[in-house]
Tab-separated table of N, CA, C and O in Angstrom:
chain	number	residue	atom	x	y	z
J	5	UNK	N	111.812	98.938	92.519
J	5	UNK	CA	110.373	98.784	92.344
J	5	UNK	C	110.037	99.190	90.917
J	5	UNK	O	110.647	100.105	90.363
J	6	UNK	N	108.717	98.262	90.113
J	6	UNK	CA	109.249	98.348	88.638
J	6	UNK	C	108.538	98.958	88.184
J	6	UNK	O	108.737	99.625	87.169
J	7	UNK	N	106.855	98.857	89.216
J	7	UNK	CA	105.615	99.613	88.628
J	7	UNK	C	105.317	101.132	89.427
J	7	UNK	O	105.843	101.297	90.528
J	8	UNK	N	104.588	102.064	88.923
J	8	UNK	CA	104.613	103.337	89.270
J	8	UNK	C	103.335	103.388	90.236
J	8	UNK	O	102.775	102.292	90.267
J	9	UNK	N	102.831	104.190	90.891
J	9	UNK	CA	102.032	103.938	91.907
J	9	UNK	C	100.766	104.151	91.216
J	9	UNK	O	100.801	104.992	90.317
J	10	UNK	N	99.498	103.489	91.476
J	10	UNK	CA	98.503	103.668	90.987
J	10	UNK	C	97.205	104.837	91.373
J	10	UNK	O	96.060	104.956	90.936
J	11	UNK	N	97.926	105.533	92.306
J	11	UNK	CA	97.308	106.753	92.711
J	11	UNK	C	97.158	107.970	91.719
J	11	UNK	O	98.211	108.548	91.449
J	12	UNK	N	95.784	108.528	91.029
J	12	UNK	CA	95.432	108.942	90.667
J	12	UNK	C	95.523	110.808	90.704
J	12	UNK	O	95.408	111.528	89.712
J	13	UNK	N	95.728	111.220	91.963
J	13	UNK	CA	95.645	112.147	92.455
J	13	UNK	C	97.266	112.491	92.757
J	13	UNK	O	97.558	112.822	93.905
J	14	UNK	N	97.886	112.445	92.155
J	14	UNK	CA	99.540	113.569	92.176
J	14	UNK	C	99.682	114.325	92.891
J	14	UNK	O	98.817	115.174	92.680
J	15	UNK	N	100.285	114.602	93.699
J	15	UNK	CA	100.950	116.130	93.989
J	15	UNK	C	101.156	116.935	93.334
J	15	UNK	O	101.880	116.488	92.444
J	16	UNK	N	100.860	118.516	93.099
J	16	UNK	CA	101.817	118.749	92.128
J	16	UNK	C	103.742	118.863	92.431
J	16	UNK	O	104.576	119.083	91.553
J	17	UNK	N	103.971	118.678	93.647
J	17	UNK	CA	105.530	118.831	93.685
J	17	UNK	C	105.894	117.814	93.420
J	17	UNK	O	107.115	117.659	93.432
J	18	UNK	N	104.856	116.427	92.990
J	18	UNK	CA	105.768	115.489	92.572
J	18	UNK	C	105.797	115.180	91.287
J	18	UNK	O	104.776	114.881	90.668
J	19	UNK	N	107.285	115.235	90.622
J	19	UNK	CA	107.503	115.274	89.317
J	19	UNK	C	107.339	113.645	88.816
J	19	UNK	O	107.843	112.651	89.337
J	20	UNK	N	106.410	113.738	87.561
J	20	UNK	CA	106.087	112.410	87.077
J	20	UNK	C	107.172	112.177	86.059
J	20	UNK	O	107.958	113.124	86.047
J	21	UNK	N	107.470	111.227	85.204
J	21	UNK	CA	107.794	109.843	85.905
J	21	UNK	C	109.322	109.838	87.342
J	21	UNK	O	109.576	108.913	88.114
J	22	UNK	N	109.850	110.832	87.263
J	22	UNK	CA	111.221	110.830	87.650
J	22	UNK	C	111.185	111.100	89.315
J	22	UNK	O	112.266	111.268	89.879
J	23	UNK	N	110.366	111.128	89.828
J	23	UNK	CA	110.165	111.502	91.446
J	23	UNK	C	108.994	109.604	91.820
J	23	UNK	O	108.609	108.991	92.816
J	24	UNK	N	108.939	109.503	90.902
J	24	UNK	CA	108.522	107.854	91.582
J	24	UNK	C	108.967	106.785	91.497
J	24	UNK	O	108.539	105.679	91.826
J	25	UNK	N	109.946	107.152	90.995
J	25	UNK	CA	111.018	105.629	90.671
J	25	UNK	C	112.248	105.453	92.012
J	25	UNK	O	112.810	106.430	92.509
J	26	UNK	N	112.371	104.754	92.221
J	26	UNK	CA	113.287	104.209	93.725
J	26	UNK	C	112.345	105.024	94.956
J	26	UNK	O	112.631	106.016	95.626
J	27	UNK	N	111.630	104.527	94.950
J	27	UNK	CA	110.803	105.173	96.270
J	27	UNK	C	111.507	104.703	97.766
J	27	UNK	O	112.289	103.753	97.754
J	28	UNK	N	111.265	105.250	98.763
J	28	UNK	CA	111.902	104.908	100.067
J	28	UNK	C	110.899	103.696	100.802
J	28	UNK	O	109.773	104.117	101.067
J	29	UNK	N	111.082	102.688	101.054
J	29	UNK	CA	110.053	101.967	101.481
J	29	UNK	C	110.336	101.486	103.310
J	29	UNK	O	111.415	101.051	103.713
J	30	UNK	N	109.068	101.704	104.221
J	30	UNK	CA	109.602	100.796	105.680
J	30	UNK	C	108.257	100.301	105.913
J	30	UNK	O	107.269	100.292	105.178
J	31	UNK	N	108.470	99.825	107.297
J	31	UNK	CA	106.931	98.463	108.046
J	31	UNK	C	107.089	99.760	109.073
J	31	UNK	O	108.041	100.415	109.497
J	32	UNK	N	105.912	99.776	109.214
J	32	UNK	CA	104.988	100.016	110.418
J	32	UNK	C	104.054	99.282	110.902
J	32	UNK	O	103.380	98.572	110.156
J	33	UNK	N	103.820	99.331	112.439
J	33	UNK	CA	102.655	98.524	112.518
J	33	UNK	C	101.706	99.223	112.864
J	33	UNK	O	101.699	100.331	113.400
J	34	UNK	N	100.609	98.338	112.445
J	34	UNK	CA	99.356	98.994	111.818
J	34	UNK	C	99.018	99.687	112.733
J	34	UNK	O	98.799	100.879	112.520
J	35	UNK	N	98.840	98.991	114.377
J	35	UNK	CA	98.455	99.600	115.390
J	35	UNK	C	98.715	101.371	115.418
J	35	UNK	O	97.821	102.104	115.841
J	36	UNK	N	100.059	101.938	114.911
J	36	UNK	CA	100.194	103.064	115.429
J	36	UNK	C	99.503	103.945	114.403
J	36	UNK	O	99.114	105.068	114.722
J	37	UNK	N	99.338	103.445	113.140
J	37	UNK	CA	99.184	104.320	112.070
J	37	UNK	C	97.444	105.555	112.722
J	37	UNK	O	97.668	106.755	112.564
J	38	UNK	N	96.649	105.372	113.060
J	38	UNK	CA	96.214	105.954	113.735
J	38	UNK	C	96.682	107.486	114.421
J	38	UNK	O	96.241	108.600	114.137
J	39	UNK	N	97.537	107.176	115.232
J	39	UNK	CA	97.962	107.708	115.734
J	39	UNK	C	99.282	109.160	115.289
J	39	UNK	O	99.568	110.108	116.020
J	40	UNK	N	99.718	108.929	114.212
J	40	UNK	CA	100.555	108.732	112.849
J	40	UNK	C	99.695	109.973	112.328
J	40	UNK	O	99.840	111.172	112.568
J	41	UNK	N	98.642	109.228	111.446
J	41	UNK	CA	98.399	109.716	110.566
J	41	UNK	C	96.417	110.313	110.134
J	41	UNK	O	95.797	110.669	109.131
J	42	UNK	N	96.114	110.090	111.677
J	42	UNK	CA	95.166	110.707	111.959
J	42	UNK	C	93.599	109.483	111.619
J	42	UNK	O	93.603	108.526	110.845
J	43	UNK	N	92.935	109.756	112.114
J	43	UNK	CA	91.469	108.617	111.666
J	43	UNK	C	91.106	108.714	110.161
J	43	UNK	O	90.848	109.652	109.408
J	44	UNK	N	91.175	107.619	110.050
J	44	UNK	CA	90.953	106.886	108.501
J	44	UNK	C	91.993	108.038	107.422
J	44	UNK	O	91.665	108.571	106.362
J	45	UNK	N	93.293	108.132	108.178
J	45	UNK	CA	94.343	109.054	107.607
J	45	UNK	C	94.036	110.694	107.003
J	45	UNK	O	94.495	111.067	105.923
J	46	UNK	N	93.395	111.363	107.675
J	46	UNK	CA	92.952	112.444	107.038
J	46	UNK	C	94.307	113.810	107.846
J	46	UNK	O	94.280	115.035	107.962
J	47	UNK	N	95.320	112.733	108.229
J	47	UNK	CA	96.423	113.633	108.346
J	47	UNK	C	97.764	113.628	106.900
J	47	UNK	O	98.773	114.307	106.706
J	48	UNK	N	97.204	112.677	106.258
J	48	UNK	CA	98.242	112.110	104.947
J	48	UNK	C	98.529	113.565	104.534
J	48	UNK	O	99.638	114.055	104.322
J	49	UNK	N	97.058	114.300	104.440
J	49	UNK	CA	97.636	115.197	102.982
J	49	UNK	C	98.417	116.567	103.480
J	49	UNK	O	99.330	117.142	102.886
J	50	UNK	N	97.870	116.888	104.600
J	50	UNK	CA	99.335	117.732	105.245
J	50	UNK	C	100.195	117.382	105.401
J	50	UNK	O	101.120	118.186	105.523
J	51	UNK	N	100.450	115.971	105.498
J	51	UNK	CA	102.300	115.676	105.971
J	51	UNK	C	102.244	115.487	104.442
J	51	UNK	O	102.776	116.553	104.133
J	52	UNK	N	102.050	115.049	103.590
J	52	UNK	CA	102.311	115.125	102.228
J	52	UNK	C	102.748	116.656	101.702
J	52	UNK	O	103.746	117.001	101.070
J	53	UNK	N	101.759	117.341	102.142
J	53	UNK	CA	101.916	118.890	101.640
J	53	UNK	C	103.567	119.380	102.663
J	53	UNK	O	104.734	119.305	102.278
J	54	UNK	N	103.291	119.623	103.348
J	54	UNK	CA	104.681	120.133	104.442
J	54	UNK	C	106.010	119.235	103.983
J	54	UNK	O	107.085	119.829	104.059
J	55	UNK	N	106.029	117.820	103.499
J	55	UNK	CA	107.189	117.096	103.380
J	55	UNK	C	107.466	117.019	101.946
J	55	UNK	O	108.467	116.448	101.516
J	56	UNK	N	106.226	117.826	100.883
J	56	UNK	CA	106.652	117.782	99.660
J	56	UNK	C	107.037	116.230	99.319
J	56	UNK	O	108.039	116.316	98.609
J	57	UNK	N	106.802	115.253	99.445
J	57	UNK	CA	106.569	113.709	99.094
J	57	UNK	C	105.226	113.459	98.791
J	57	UNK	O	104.333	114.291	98.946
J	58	UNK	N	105.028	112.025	98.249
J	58	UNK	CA	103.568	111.656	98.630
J	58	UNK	C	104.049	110.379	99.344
J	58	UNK	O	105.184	109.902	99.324
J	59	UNK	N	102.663	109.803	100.145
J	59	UNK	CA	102.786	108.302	100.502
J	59	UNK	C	101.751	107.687	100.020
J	59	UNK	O	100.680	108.045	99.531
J	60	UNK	N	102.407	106.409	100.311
J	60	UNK	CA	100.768	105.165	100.258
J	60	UNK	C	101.338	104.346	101.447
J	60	UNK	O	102.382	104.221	102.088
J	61	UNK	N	99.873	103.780	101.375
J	61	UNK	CA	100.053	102.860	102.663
J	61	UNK	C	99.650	101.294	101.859
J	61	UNK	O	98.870	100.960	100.967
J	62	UNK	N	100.390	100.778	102.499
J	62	UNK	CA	99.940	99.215	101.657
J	62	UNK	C	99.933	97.985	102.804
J	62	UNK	O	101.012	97.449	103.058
J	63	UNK	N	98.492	97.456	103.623
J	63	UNK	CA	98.332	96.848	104.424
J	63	UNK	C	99.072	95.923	104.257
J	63	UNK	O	99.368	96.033	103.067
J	64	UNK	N	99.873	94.589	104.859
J	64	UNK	CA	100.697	93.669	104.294
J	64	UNK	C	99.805	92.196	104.843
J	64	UNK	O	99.859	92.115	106.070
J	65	UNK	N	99.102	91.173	104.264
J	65	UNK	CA	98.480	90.512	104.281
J	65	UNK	C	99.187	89.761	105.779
J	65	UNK	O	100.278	90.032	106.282
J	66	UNK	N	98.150	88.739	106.264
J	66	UNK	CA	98.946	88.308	107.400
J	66	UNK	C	100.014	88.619	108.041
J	66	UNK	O	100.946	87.819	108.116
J	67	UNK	N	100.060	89.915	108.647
J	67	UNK	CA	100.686	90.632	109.330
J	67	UNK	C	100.643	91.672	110.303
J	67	UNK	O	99.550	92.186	110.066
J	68	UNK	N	101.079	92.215	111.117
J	68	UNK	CA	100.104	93.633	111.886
J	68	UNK	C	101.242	94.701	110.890
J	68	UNK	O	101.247	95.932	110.890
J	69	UNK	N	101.621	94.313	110.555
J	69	UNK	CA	102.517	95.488	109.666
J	69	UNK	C	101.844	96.386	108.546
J	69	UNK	O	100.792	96.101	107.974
J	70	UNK	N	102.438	97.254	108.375
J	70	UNK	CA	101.625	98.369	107.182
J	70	UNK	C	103.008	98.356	106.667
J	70	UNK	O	103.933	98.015	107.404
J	71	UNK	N	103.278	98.853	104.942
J	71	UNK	CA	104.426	99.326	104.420
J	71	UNK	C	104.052	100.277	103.912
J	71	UNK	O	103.210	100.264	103.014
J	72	UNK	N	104.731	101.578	104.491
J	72	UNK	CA	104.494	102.749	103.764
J	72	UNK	C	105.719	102.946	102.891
J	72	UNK	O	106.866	102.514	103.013
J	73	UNK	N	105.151	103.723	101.975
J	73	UNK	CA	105.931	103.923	100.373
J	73	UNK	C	105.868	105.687	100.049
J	73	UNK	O	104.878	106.352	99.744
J	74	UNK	N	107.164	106.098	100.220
J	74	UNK	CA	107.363	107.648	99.884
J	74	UNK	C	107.521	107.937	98.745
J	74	UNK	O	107.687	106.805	98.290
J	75	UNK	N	107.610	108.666	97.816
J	75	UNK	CA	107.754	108.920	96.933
J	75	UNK	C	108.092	110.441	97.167
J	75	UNK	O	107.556	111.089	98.066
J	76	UNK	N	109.230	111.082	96.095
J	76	UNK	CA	109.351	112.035	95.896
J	76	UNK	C	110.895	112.393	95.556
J	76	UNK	O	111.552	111.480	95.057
J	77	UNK	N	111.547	113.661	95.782
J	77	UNK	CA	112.852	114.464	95.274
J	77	UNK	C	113.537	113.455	96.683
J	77	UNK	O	113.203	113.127	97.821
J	78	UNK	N	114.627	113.266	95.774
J	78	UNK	CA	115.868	112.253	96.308
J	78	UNK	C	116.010	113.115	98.114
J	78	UNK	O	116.204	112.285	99.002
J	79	UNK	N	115.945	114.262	98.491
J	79	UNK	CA	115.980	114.407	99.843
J	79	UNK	C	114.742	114.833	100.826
J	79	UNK	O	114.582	114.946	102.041
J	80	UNK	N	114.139	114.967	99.921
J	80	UNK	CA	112.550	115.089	100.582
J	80	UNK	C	112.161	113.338	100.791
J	80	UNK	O	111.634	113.166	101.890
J	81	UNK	N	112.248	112.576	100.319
J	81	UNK	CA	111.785	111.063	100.482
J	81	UNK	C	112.468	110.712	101.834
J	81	UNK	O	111.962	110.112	102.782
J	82	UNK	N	114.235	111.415	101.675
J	82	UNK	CA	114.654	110.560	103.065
J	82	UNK	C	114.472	111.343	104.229
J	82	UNK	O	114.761	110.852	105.321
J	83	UNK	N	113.997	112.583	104.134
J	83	UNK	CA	113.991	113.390	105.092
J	83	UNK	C	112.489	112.962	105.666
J	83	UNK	O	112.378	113.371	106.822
J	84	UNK	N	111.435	112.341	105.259
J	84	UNK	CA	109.778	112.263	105.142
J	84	UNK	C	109.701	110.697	105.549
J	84	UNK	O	108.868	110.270	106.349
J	85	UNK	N	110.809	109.781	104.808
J	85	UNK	CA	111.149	108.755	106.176
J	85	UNK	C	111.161	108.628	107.526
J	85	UNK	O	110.574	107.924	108.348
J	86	UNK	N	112.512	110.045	107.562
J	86	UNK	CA	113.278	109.408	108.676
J	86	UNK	C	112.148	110.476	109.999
J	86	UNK	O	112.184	110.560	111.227
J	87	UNK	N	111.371	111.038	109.062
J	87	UNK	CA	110.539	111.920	110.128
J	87	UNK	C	109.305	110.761	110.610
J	87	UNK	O	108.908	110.595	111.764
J	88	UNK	N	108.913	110.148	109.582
J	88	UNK	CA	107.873	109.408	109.888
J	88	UNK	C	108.098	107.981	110.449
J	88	UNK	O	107.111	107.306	110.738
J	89	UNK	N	109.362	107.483	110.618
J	89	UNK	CA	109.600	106.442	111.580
J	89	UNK	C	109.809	106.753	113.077
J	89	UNK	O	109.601	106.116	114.109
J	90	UNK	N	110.460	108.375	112.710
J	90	UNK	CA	110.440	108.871	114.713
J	90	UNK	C	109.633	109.192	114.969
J	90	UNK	O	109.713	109.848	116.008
J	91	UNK	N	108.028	109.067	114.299
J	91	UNK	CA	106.994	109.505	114.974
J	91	UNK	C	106.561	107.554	115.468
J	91	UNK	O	106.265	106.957	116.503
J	92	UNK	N	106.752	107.230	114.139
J	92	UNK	CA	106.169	105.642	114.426
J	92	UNK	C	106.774	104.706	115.792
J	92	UNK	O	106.341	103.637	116.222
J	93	UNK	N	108.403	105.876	116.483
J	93	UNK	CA	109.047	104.736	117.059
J	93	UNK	C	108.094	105.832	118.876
J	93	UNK	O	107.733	105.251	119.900
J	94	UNK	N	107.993	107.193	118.650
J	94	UNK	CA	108.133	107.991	119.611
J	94	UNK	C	106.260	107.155	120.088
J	94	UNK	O	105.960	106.775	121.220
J	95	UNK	N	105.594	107.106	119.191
J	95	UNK	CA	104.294	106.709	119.421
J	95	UNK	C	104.413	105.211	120.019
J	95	UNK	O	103.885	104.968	121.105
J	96	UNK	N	105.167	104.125	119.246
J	96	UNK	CA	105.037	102.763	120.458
J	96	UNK	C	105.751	102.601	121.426
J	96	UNK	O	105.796	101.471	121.912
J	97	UNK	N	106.754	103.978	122.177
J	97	UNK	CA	107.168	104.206	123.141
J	97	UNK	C	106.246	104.933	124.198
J	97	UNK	O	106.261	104.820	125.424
J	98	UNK	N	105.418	105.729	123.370
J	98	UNK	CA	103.970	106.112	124.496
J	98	UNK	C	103.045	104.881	125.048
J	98	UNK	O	102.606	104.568	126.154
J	99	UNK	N	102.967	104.347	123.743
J	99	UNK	CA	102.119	103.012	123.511
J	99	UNK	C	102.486	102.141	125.157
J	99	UNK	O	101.736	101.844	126.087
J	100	UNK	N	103.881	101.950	124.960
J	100	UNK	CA	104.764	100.510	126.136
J	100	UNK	C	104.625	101.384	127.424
J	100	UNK	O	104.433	100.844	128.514
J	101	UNK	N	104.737	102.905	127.274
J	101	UNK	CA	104.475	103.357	128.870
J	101	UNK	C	103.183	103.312	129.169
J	101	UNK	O	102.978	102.953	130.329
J	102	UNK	N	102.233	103.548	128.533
J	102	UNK	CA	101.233	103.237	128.777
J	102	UNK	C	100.776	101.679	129.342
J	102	UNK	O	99.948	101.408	130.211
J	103	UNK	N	101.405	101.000	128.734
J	103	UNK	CA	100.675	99.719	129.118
J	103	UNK	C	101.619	99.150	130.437
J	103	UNK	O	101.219	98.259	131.186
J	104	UNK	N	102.406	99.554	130.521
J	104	UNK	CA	103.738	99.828	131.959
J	104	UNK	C	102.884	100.224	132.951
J	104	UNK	O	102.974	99.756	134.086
J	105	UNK	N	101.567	101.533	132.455
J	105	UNK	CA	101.263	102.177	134.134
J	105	UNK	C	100.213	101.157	134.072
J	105	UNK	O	100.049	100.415	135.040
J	106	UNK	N	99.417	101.040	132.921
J	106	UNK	CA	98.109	100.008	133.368
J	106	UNK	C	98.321	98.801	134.082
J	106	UNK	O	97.471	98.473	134.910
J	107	UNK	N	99.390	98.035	133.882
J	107	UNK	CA	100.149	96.914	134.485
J	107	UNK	C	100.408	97.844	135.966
J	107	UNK	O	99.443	97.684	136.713
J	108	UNK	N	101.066	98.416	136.334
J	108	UNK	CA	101.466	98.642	137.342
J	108	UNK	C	100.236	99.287	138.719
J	108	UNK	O	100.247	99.469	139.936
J	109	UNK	N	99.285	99.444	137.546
J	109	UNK	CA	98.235	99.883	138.475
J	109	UNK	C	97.042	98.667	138.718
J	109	UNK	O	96.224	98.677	139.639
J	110	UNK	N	97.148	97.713	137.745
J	110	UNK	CA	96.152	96.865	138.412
J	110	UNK	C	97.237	95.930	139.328
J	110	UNK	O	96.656	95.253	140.176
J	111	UNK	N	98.094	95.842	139.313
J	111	UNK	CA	99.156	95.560	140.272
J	111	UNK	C	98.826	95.905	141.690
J	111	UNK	O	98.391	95.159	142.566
J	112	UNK	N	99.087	97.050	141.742
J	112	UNK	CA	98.414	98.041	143.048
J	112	UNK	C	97.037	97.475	143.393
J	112	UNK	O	96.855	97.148	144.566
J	113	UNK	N	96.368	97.372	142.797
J	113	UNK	CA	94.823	97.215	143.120
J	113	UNK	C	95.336	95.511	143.476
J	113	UNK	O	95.437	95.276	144.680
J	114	UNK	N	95.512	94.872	142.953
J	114	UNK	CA	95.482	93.575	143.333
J	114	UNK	C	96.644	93.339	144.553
J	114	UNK	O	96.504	92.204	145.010
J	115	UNK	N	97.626	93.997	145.140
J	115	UNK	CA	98.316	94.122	145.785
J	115	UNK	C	97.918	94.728	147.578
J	115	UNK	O	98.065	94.322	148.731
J	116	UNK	N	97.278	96.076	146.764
J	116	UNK	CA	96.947	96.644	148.056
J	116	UNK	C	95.635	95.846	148.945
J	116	UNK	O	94.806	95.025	148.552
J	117	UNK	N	95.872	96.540	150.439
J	117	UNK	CA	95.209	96.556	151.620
J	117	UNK	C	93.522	95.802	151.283
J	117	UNK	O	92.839	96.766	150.939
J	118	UNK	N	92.927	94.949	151.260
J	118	UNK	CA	92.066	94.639	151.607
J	118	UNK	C	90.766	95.309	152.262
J	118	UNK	O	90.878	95.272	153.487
J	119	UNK	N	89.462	95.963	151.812
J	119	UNK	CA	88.675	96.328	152.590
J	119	UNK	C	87.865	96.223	152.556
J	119	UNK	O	86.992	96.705	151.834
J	120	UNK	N	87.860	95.096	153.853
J	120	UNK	CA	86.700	93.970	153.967
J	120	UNK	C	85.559	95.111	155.466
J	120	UNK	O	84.508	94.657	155.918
């Protein structure tokens, strides 16, 4: 990646220019980010602060996908990844049970006993 991020507001643990170059990049979908990273993300700057990285989020045009972009010290980036995809995978596994019981319960209702 060739350009540096246009975020204004630094960390200070993140060292300029040399902590933003090869950033860690993955897709999320948008749906979970919510859930992630709190309403209209006002969980960013603690997981930023605690993971010593920064992120951005970059909506991806015609897509439900988000690409988030880490930045930071060569093991804080992969460690702030690999934390934030097992939240992204643990959340659309709540997500599918959830929609498992709702299915299974209008099931029931449309299934069960009649009372006429």
């Amino acid at each position: 990646m060739g350009t540096l991020p246009r975020r204004k507001d630094i960390p200070p643990w993140v060292r300029v220019p040399e902590d933003l170059k090869d950033p860690e990049v993955f897709q999320v979908q948008t749906r979970l980010l919510e859930a992630m990273f709190g309403p209209d993300g006002s969980r960013i700057p603690y997981i930023e602060q605690v993971s010593k990285a920064m992120l951005e989020l970059k909506v991806l045009e015609s897509s439900d996908l988000t690409e988030v972009v880490v930045y930071g010290n060569y093991l804080y980036k992969l460690r702030t990844k690999w934390m934030l995809q097992s939240m992204a995978e643990r959340q659309r596994l709540r997500q599918e049970r959830g929609m498992l019981k709702l299915a299974e319960a209008m099931n029931a209702l449309e299934l069960g006993p009649s009372m006429k």
